[in-house]
PDB file of C-alpha atoms in Angstrom:
ATOM      1  CA  UNK E 275     -83.394  78.857  28.413  1.00  0.00           C
ATOM      2  CA  UNK E 276     -83.374  75.931  30.840  1.00  0.00           C
ATOM      3  CA  UNK E 277     -87.167  76.148  31.136  1.00  0.00           C
ATOM      4  CA  UNK E 278     -87.642  75.321  27.459  1.00  0.00           C
ATOM      5  CA  UNK E 279     -85.843  72.005  27.962  1.00  0.00           C
ATOM      6  CA  UNK E 280     -88.281  71.255  30.796  1.00  0.00           C
ATOM      7  CA  UNK E 281     -91.122  71.949  28.367  1.00  0.00           C
ATOM      8  CA  UNK E 282     -89.563  69.630  25.760  1.00  0.00           C
ATOM      9  CA  UNK E 283     -89.308  66.924  28.413  1.00  0.00           C
ATOM     10  CA  UNK E 284     -92.996  67.398  29.237  1.00  0.00           C
ATOM     11  CA  UNK E 285     -93.907  66.991  25.568  1.00  0.00           C
ATOM     12  CA  UNK E 286     -91.894  63.789  25.213  1.00  0.00           C
ATOM     13  CA  UNK E 287     -93.464  62.295  28.338  1.00  0.00           C
ATOM     14  CA  UNK E 288     -96.998  63.284  27.370  1.00  0.00           C
ATOM     15  CA  UNK E 289     -96.906  61.682  23.924  1.00  0.00           C
ATOM     16  CA  UNK E 290     -98.016  64.941  22.343  1.00  0.00           C
ATOM     17  CA  UNK E 291     -96.291  66.520  19.344  1.00  0.00           C
ATOM     18  CA  UNK E 292     -94.808  69.940  18.715  1.00  0.00           C
ATOM     19  CA  UNK E 293     -92.139  71.635  16.617  1.00  0.00           C
ATOM     20  CA  UNK E 294     -88.907  73.039  18.024  1.00  0.00           C
ATOM     21  CA  UNK E 295     -87.634  76.139  16.218  1.00  0.00           C
ATOM     22  CA  UNK E 296     -84.005  77.105  16.864  1.00  0.00           C
ATOM     23  CA  UNK E 297     -82.019  80.012  15.417  1.00  0.00           C
ATOM     24  CA  UNK E 298     -78.843  78.365  14.123  1.00  0.00           C
ATOM     25  CA  UNK E 299     -77.286  81.250  12.156  1.00  0.00           C
ATOM     26  CA  UNK E 300     -77.561  85.039  11.992  1.00  0.00           C
ATOM     27  CA  UNK E 301     -75.882  87.739   9.934  1.00  0.00           C
ATOM     28  CA  UNK E 302     -76.279  91.437  10.540  1.00  0.00           C
ATOM     29  CA  UNK E 303     -78.958  92.846  12.810  1.00  0.00           C
ATOM     30  CA  UNK E 304     -81.600  90.360  14.032  1.00  0.00           C
ATOM     31  CA  UNK E 305     -84.039  90.469  16.992  1.00  0.00           C
ATOM     32  CA  UNK E 306     -82.475  87.432  18.673  1.00  0.00           C
ATOM     33  CA  UNK E 307     -79.245  85.539  18.136  1.00  0.00           C
ATOM     34  CA  UNK E 308     -78.053  81.949  17.696  1.00  0.00           C
ATOM     35  CA  UNK E 309     -79.573  79.528  20.191  1.00  0.00           C
ATOM     36  CA  UNK E 310     -82.930  81.279  20.659  1.00  0.00           C
ATOM     37  CA  UNK E 311     -85.691  78.678  20.737  1.00  0.00           C
ATOM     38  CA  UNK E 312     -89.444  78.508  20.359  1.00  0.00           C
ATOM     39  CA  UNK E 313     -91.836  75.571  20.638  1.00  0.00           C
ATOM     40  CA  UNK E 314     -94.898  75.543  18.379  1.00  0.00           C
ATOM     41  CA  UNK E 315     -97.784  73.289  19.418  1.00  0.00           C
ATOM     42  CA  UNK E 316    -100.317  71.664  17.095  1.00  0.00           C
ATOM     43  CA  UNK E 317    -102.944  74.270  17.987  1.00  0.00           C
ATOM     44  CA  UNK E 318    -100.602  77.136  17.018  1.00  0.00           C
ATOM     45  CA  UNK E 319     -99.765  78.167  20.567  1.00  0.00           C
ATOM     46  CA  UNK E 320     -96.098  78.820  21.333  1.00  0.00           C
ATOM     47  CA  UNK E 321     -93.592  78.666  24.156  1.00  0.00           C
ATOM     48  CA  UNK E 322     -90.464  80.808  23.954  1.00  0.00           C
ATOM     49  CA  UNK E 323     -89.595  83.175  21.120  1.00  0.00           C
ATOM     50  CA  UNK E 324     -87.310  83.581  18.134  1.00  0.00           C
ATOM     51  CA  UNK E 325     -87.817  87.339  17.919  1.00  0.00           C
ATOM     52  CA  UNK E 326     -91.460  88.217  17.439  1.00  0.00           C
ATOM     53  CA  UNK E 327     -93.071  90.099  14.565  1.00  0.00           C
ATOM     54  CA  UNK E 328     -93.552  88.838  11.036  1.00  0.00           C
ATOM     55  CA  UNK E 329     -90.580  86.472  11.307  1.00  0.00           C
ATOM     56  CA  UNK E 330     -92.107  84.678  14.259  1.00  0.00           C
ATOM     57  CA  UNK E 331     -95.545  84.501  12.621  1.00  0.00           C
ATOM     58  CA  UNK E 332     -94.038  83.008   9.449  1.00  0.00           C
ATOM     59  CA  UNK E 333     -92.006  80.542  11.514  1.00  0.00           C
ATOM     60  CA  UNK E 334     -95.133  79.400  13.357  1.00  0.00           C
ATOM     61  CA  UNK E 335     -96.919  78.813  10.032  1.00  0.00           C
ATOM     62  CA  UNK E 336     -93.933  76.867   8.712  1.00  0.00           C
ATOM     63  CA  UNK E 337     -93.718  74.819  11.911  1.00  0.00           C
ATOM     64  CA  UNK E 338     -97.375  73.799  11.610  1.00  0.00           C
ATOM     65  CA  UNK E 339     -96.728  72.551   8.075  1.00  0.00           C
ATOM     66  CA  UNK E 340     -93.678  70.622   9.291  1.00  0.00           C
ATOM     67  CA  UNK E 341     -95.816  68.945  11.941  1.00  0.00           C
ATOM     68  CA  UNK E 342     -97.976  67.637   9.081  1.00  0.00           C
ATOM     69  CA  UNK E 343     -95.071  66.509   6.900  1.00  0.00           C
ATOM     70  CA  UNK E 344     -93.052  65.225   9.904  1.00  0.00           C
ATOM     71  CA  UNK E 345     -89.840  66.313   8.181  1.00  0.00           C
ATOM     72  CA  UNK E 346     -87.378  68.832   9.646  1.00  0.00           C
ATOM     73  CA  UNK E 347     -86.447  71.856   7.538  1.00  0.00           C
ATOM     74  CA  UNK E 348     -84.060  74.798   7.585  1.00  0.00           C
ATOM     75  CA  UNK E 349     -85.794  78.155   7.123  1.00  0.00           C
ATOM     76  CA  UNK E 350     -83.582  80.888   5.569  1.00  0.00           C
ATOM     77  CA  UNK E 351     -84.881  84.445   5.593  1.00  0.00           C
ATOM     78  CA  UNK E 352     -83.740  88.013   4.935  1.00  0.00           C
ATOM     79  CA  UNK E 353     -85.652  90.177   7.383  1.00  0.00           C
ATOM     80  CA  UNK E 354     -85.706  93.245   5.132  1.00  0.00           C
ATOM     81  CA  UNK E 355     -86.681  91.731   1.782  1.00  0.00           C
ATOM     82  CA  UNK E 356     -88.921  88.941   3.152  1.00  0.00           C
ATOM     83  CA  UNK E 357     -90.709  90.781   5.929  1.00  0.00           C
ATOM     84  CA  UNK E 358     -89.870  94.459   5.621  1.00  0.00           C
ATOM     85  CA  UNK E 359     -88.273  94.455   9.073  1.00  0.00           C
ATOM     86  CA  UNK E 360     -86.017  97.438   9.709  1.00  0.00           C
ATOM     87  CA  UNK E 361     -83.273  95.382  11.392  1.00  0.00           C
ATOM     88  CA  UNK E 362     -82.638  93.853   7.956  1.00  0.00           C
ATOM     89  CA  UNK E 363     -80.337  90.945   8.844  1.00  0.00           C
ATOM     90  CA  UNK E 364     -80.338  87.328   7.712  1.00  0.00           C
ATOM     91  CA  UNK E 365     -81.446  84.446   9.894  1.00  0.00           C
ATOM     92  CA  UNK E 366     -81.569  80.650   9.600  1.00  0.00           C
ATOM     93  CA  UNK E 367     -84.030  78.722  11.759  1.00  0.00           C
ATOM     94  CA  UNK E 368     -83.976  74.935  12.096  1.00  0.00           C
ATOM     95  CA  UNK E 369     -87.475  73.559  12.627  1.00  0.00           C
ATOM     96  CA  UNK E 370     -87.847  69.961  13.781  1.00  0.00           C
ATOM     97  CA  UNK E 371     -90.833  67.898  14.936  1.00  0.00           C
ATOM     98  CA  UNK E 372     -90.515  66.540  18.474  1.00  0.00           C
ATOM     99  CA  UNK E 373     -92.488  63.964  20.400  1.00  0.00           C
ATOM    100  CA  UNK E 374     -93.627  62.122  17.282  1.00  0.00           C
ATOM    101  CA  UNK E 375     -93.327  58.411  17.914  1.00  0.00           C
ATOM    102  CA  UNK E 376     -93.872  55.834  15.236  1.00  0.00           C
ATOM    103  CA  UNK E 377     -96.941  53.645  15.738  1.00  0.00           C
ATOM    104  CA  UNK E 378     -96.433  49.927  16.276  1.00  0.00           C
ATOM    105  CA  UNK E 379     -99.633  47.896  15.965  1.00  0.00           C
ATOM    106  CA  UNK E 380     -99.231  44.295  17.130  1.00  0.00           C
ATOM    107  CA  UNK E 381    -102.182  42.099  16.202  1.00  0.00           C
ATOM    108  CA  UNK E 382    -102.111  39.097  18.497  1.00  0.00           C
ATOM    109  CA  UNK E 383    -101.079  39.183  22.155  1.00  0.00           C
ATOM    110  CA  UNK E 384     -99.783  35.618  22.345  1.00  0.00           C
ATOM    111  CA  UNK E 385     -96.197  34.540  22.962  1.00  0.00           C
ATOM    112  CA  UNK E 386     -94.681  36.222  19.889  1.00  0.00           C
ATOM    113  CA  UNK E 387     -96.798  39.376  20.073  1.00  0.00           C
ATOM    114  CA  UNK E 388     -96.013  39.735  23.764  1.00  0.00           C
ATOM    115  CA  UNK E 389     -92.285  39.330  23.103  1.00  0.00           C
ATOM    116  CA  UNK E 390     -92.358  41.875  20.236  1.00  0.00           C
ATOM    117  CA  UNK E 391     -94.001  44.394  22.565  1.00  0.00           C
ATOM    118  CA  UNK E 392     -91.477  43.687  25.331  1.00  0.00           C
ATOM    119  CA  UNK E 393     -88.436  44.062  23.084  1.00  0.00           C
ATOM    120  CA  UNK E 394     -89.827  47.273  21.527  1.00  0.00           C
ATOM    121  CA  UNK E 395     -90.428  49.165  24.776  1.00  0.00           C
ATOM    122  CA  UNK E 396     -87.221  51.206  24.710  1.00  0.00           C
ATOM    123  CA  UNK E 397     -87.387  52.000  21.011  1.00  0.00           C
ATOM    124  CA  UNK E 398     -89.066  54.922  19.265  1.00  0.00           C
ATOM    125  CA  UNK E 399     -92.525  53.325  19.081  1.00  0.00           C
ATOM    126  CA  UNK E 400     -95.966  54.038  20.459  1.00  0.00           C
ATOM    127  CA  UNK E 401     -96.988  50.403  20.984  1.00  0.00           C
ATOM    128  CA  UNK E 402    -100.539  49.095  20.716  1.00  0.00           C
ATOM    129  CA  UNK E 403    -101.288  45.406  21.222  1.00  0.00           C
ATOM    130  CA  UNK E 404    -104.635  44.180  19.905  1.00  0.00           C
ATOM    131  CA  UNK E 405    -106.334  40.903  20.827  1.00  0.00           C
ATOM    132  CA  UNK E 406    -109.862  39.573  21.121  1.00  0.00           C
ATOM    133  CA  UNK E 407    -108.964  37.708  24.326  1.00  0.00           C
ATOM    134  CA  UNK E 408    -109.148  40.044  27.326  1.00  0.00           C
ATOM    135  CA  UNK E 409    -107.666  37.523  29.759  1.00  0.00           C
ATOM    136  CA  UNK E 410    -104.464  37.039  27.772  1.00  0.00           C
ATOM    137  CA  UNK E 411    -103.128  40.378  29.019  1.00  0.00           C
ATOM    138  CA  UNK E 412    -103.130  38.996  32.569  1.00  0.00           C
ATOM    139  CA  UNK E 413     -99.881  37.256  31.629  1.00  0.00           C
ATOM    140  CA  UNK E 414     -98.135  40.544  30.813  1.00  0.00           C
ATOM    141  CA  UNK E 415     -95.695  41.543  33.553  1.00  0.00           C
ATOM    142  CA  UNK E 416     -94.726  44.873  31.952  1.00  0.00           C
ATOM    143  CA  UNK E 417     -96.442  48.114  31.027  1.00  0.00           C
ATOM    144  CA  UNK E 418     -95.641  50.912  28.575  1.00  0.00           C
ATOM    145  CA  UNK E 419     -98.019  49.863  25.805  1.00  0.00           C
ATOM    146  CA  UNK E 420    -101.623  50.490  24.783  1.00  0.00           C
ATOM    147  CA  UNK E 421    -104.068  47.618  25.036  1.00  0.00           C
ATOM    148  CA  UNK E 422    -107.047  47.083  22.736  1.00  0.00           C
ATOM    149  CA  UNK E 423    -109.415  44.189  23.388  1.00  0.00           C
ATOM    150  CA  UNK E 424    -112.376  43.029  21.358  1.00  0.00           C
ATOM    151  CA  UNK E 425    -112.976  41.720  17.836  1.00  0.00           C
ATOM    152  CA  UNK E 426    -110.060  42.371  15.471  1.00  0.00           C
ATOM    153  CA  UNK E 427    -112.429  43.607  12.766  1.00  0.00           C
ATOM    154  CA  UNK E 428    -113.800  46.232  15.117  1.00  0.00           C
ATOM    155  CA  UNK E 429    -110.331  47.359  16.186  1.00  0.00           C
ATOM    156  CA  UNK E 430    -109.247  47.735  12.558  1.00  0.00           C
ATOM    157  CA  UNK E 431    -111.905  50.374  11.946  1.00  0.00           C
ATOM    158  CA  UNK E 432    -110.800  52.451  14.933  1.00  0.00           C
ATOM    159  CA  UNK E 433    -107.028  52.454  14.549  1.00  0.00           C
ATOM    160  CA  UNK E 434    -105.412  55.427  12.816  1.00  0.00           C
ATOM    161  CA  UNK E 435    -102.979  54.119  10.206  1.00  0.00           C
ATOM    162  CA  UNK E 436    -100.473  56.496   8.590  1.00  0.00           C
ATOM    163  CA  UNK E 437     -97.082  56.479   6.867  1.00  0.00           C
ATOM    164  CA  UNK E 438     -95.387  55.998  10.258  1.00  0.00           C
ATOM    165  CA  UNK E 439     -97.401  52.876  11.134  1.00  0.00           C
ATOM    166  CA  UNK E 440     -95.634  49.556  11.682  1.00  0.00           C
ATOM    167  CA  UNK E 441     -98.004  46.584  11.501  1.00  0.00           C
ATOM    168  CA  UNK E 442     -97.145  43.179  12.982  1.00  0.00           C
ATOM    169  CA  UNK E 443     -99.672  40.392  12.371  1.00  0.00           C
ATOM    170  CA  UNK E 444     -99.306  37.351  14.609  1.00  0.00           C
ATOM    171  CA  UNK E 445    -102.714  36.154  15.786  1.00  0.00           C
ATOM    172  CA  UNK E 446    -103.837  32.646  16.753  1.00  0.00           C
ATOM    173  CA  UNK E 447    -105.579  31.842  13.441  1.00  0.00           C
ATOM    174  CA  UNK E 448    -104.426  31.899   9.815  1.00  0.00           C
ATOM    175  CA  UNK E 449    -107.827  33.160   8.662  1.00  0.00           C
ATOM    176  CA  UNK E 450    -107.678  36.035  11.151  1.00  0.00           C
ATOM    177  CA  UNK E 451    -104.165  36.921  10.041  1.00  0.00           C
ATOM    178  CA  UNK E 452    -105.341  37.090   6.440  1.00  0.00           C
ATOM    179  CA  UNK E 453    -108.381  39.173   7.346  1.00  0.00           C
ATOM    180  CA  UNK E 454    -106.177  41.711   9.131  1.00  0.00           C
ATOM    181  CA  UNK E 455    -103.698  41.709   6.251  1.00  0.00           C
ATOM    182  CA  UNK E 456    -106.455  42.275   3.673  1.00  0.00           C
ATOM    183  CA  UNK E 457    -107.598  45.357   5.573  1.00  0.00           C
ATOM    184  CA  UNK E 458    -104.164  46.730   6.488  1.00  0.00           C
ATOM    185  CA  UNK E 459    -102.563  46.288   3.063  1.00  0.00           C
ATOM    186  CA  UNK E 460    -104.885  48.995   1.716  1.00  0.00           C
ATOM    187  CA  UNK E 461    -103.851  51.479   4.424  1.00  0.00           C
ATOM    188  CA  UNK E 462    -100.755  53.705   4.542  1.00  0.00           C
ATOM    189  CA  UNK E 463     -97.869  52.106   6.444  1.00  0.00           C
ATOM    190  CA  UNK E 464     -94.112  52.132   6.875  1.00  0.00           C
ATOM    191  CA  UNK E 465     -93.955  48.387   7.469  1.00  0.00           C
ATOM    192  CA  UNK E 466     -96.342  45.464   7.397  1.00  0.00           C
ATOM    193  CA  UNK E 467     -95.412  41.890   8.238  1.00  0.00           C
ATOM    194  CA  UNK E 468     -97.227  38.629   8.890  1.00  0.00           C
ATOM    195  CA  UNK E 469     -95.911  35.594  10.728  1.00  0.00           C
ATOM    196  CA  UNK E 470     -96.048  32.677   8.316  1.00  0.00           C
ATOM    197  CA  UNK E 471     -94.502  29.527   6.968  1.00  0.00           C
ATOM    198  CA  UNK E 472     -93.504  29.369   3.310  1.00  0.00           C
ATOM    199  CA  UNK E 473     -96.658  27.339   2.599  1.00  0.00           C
ATOM    200  CA  UNK E 474     -98.830  29.951   4.329  1.00  0.00           C
ATOM    201  CA  UNK E 475     -97.170  32.706   2.289  1.00  0.00           C
ATOM    202  CA  UNK E 476     -97.769  30.873  -0.992  1.00  0.00           C
ATOM    203  CA  UNK E 477    -101.394  30.114  -0.141  1.00  0.00           C
ATOM    204  CA  UNK E 478    -102.034  33.675   1.040  1.00  0.00           C
ATOM    205  CA  UNK E 479    -100.640  35.147  -2.162  1.00  0.00           C
ATOM    206  CA  UNK E 480    -102.731  32.737  -4.255  1.00  0.00           C
ATOM    207  CA  UNK E 481    -105.925  33.504  -2.327  1.00  0.00           C
ATOM    208  CA  UNK E 482    -105.433  37.279  -2.372  1.00  0.00           C
ATOM    209  CA  UNK E 483    -104.760  37.381  -6.110  1.00  0.00           C
ATOM    210  CA  UNK E 484    -107.636  35.061  -7.039  1.00  0.00           C
ATOM    211  CA  UNK E 485    -110.096  36.872  -4.760  1.00  0.00           C
ATOM    212  CA  UNK E 486    -108.949  40.332  -5.845  1.00  0.00           C
ATOM    213  CA  UNK E 487    -107.911  41.332  -2.326  1.00  0.00           C
ATOM    214  CA  UNK E 488    -104.485  42.609  -3.355  1.00  0.00           C
ATOM    215  CA  UNK E 489    -102.178  42.930  -6.328  1.00  0.00           C
ATOM    216  CA  UNK E 490     -98.784  41.300  -6.668  1.00  0.00           C
ATOM    217  CA  UNK E 491     -97.210  44.729  -6.170  1.00  0.00           C
ATOM    218  CA  UNK E 492     -99.088  45.215  -2.886  1.00  0.00           C
ATOM    219  CA  UNK E 493     -98.188  41.731  -1.670  1.00  0.00           C
ATOM    220  CA  UNK E 494     -94.529  42.344  -2.493  1.00  0.00           C
ATOM    221  CA  UNK E 495     -94.561  45.071   0.188  1.00  0.00           C
ATOM    222  CA  UNK E 496     -95.570  42.584   2.895  1.00  0.00           C
ATOM    223  CA  UNK E 497     -92.772  41.068   4.974  1.00  0.00           C
ATOM    224  CA  UNK E 498     -93.743  37.396   5.099  1.00  0.00           C
ATOM    225  CA  UNK E 499     -92.375  35.251   6.568  1.00  0.00           C
ATOM    226  CA  UNK E 500     -91.904  38.129   8.984  1.00  0.00           C
ATOM    227  CA  UNK E 501     -88.557  39.130  10.466  1.00  0.00           C
ATOM    228  CA  UNK E 502     -84.900  38.639   9.663  1.00  0.00           C
ATOM    229  CA  UNK E 503     -83.554  35.155   9.026  1.00  0.00           C
ATOM    230  CA  UNK E 504     -81.566  34.372  12.180  1.00  0.00           C
ATOM    231  CA  UNK E 505     -82.718  30.726  12.490  1.00  0.00           C
ATOM    232  CA  UNK E 506     -84.967  31.809  15.362  1.00  0.00           C
ATOM    233  CA  UNK E 507     -86.605  29.082  17.414  1.00  0.00           C
ATOM    234  CA  UNK E 508     -88.165  30.475  20.605  1.00  0.00           C
ATOM    235  CA  UNK E 509     -90.821  33.203  20.837  1.00  0.00           C
ATOM    236  CA  UNK E 510     -88.180  35.643  22.082  1.00  0.00           C
ATOM    237  CA  UNK E 511     -85.824  34.837  19.217  1.00  0.00           C
ATOM    238  CA  UNK E 512     -88.630  35.199  16.671  1.00  0.00           C
ATOM    239  CA  UNK E 513     -89.616  38.507  18.261  1.00  0.00           C
ATOM    240  CA  UNK E 514     -86.025  39.764  18.159  1.00  0.00           C
ATOM    241  CA  UNK E 515     -85.853  38.912  14.448  1.00  0.00           C
ATOM    242  CA  UNK E 516     -89.058  40.919  13.904  1.00  0.00           C
ATOM    243  CA  UNK E 517     -87.910  43.880  16.000  1.00  0.00           C
ATOM    244  CA  UNK E 518     -84.606  43.895  14.102  1.00  0.00           C
ATOM    245  CA  UNK E 519     -86.579  44.259  10.863  1.00  0.00           C
ATOM    246  CA  UNK E 520     -88.634  47.085  12.381  1.00  0.00           C
ATOM    247  CA  UNK E 521     -85.434  48.898  13.360  1.00  0.00           C
ATOM    248  CA  UNK E 522     -84.023  48.368   9.878  1.00  0.00           C
ATOM    249  CA  UNK E 523     -87.079  49.950   8.268  1.00  0.00           C
ATOM    250  CA  UNK E 524     -87.213  52.749  10.860  1.00  0.00           C
ATOM    251  CA  UNK E 525     -83.614  53.588   9.980  1.00  0.00           C
ATOM    252  CA  UNK E 526     -84.569  53.876   6.307  1.00  0.00           C
ATOM    253  CA  UNK E 527     -83.588  50.485   4.960  1.00  0.00           C
ATOM    254  CA  UNK E 528     -86.245  48.852   2.731  1.00  0.00           C
ATOM    255  CA  UNK E 529     -88.314  46.230   4.565  1.00  0.00           C
ATOM    256  CA  UNK E 530     -87.650  43.357   2.196  1.00  0.00           C
ATOM    257  CA  UNK E 531     -83.877  43.585   1.862  1.00  0.00           C
TER     258      UNK E 531
END
C-alpha cells in the first residue's frame, strides 16, 4: 500500500494527471475490502487494483470520464446485478482526479505580473508568465513557473484555455491589454481580470461594445479594476489583492463579489 502513495507523489511532482480510485465501503462478499486503491492514468493504464474483473474495467472507464469532467464521484455497485460476479456483494468506490492544477496565465512580466507569480507559487496553480520582452525575466530571482516570450498575439494562439484557466492581464500598454482581453473573453475561463483605472474600464467597455468585440454580459464577467479593494499601493500589495481574488474564485466564490 505504501508504494501507491509514492506513485501519487510522483504524479503530483510531474504535473501529470490521473484518477485515484479507493474502495470506501463494502457489504457482503467483495474481491477486495475498504482501503484498496487503484490509480488510473489518462492513457487507461493502471497502478494497483480494486479487485479485477468487470468491476475494475467499469471503474477504469468511469475514472477516465472523471478525468475529463474533473469532478470526483462516488461509484456504487452491486457485483451480482451490475456485473454478474458470483461474489455478489456491494461496493462503493470514491474516484477523484489528482495532479490537476489550475492554470494561471499572467500576461505581462513587469512589477505586478512578477509579484502575482511570486505570491502564487505555493498555491494550486500551474503558472505561466507571458511577455514579449525576453530580458525582463532576468530580474526574476525565483523559479517554479513557465515562461513564454514573444509577441502576445502569437502566445494567445498557442495557450490552451479551459474552464480551470485564470487569466491576469497586466501588460505595459493599454492597447495590448485590450487586445489580450478581446481574445481571452471569448475563451473558456474560471477567472479573467485586467489591471485598470476606472477611466480605463469605462473606455474599454465603450470600445468593446461599439466595435462588437464583446457584449455587456461578457464584460460583466471581467474583473476590472482587477483584485480586491484593499487600498493597495505597491506592486506587492496590488499583487496580493489580485491573488486574494484568485483564491476567492478558486474556492468557489463568484469573481465579482
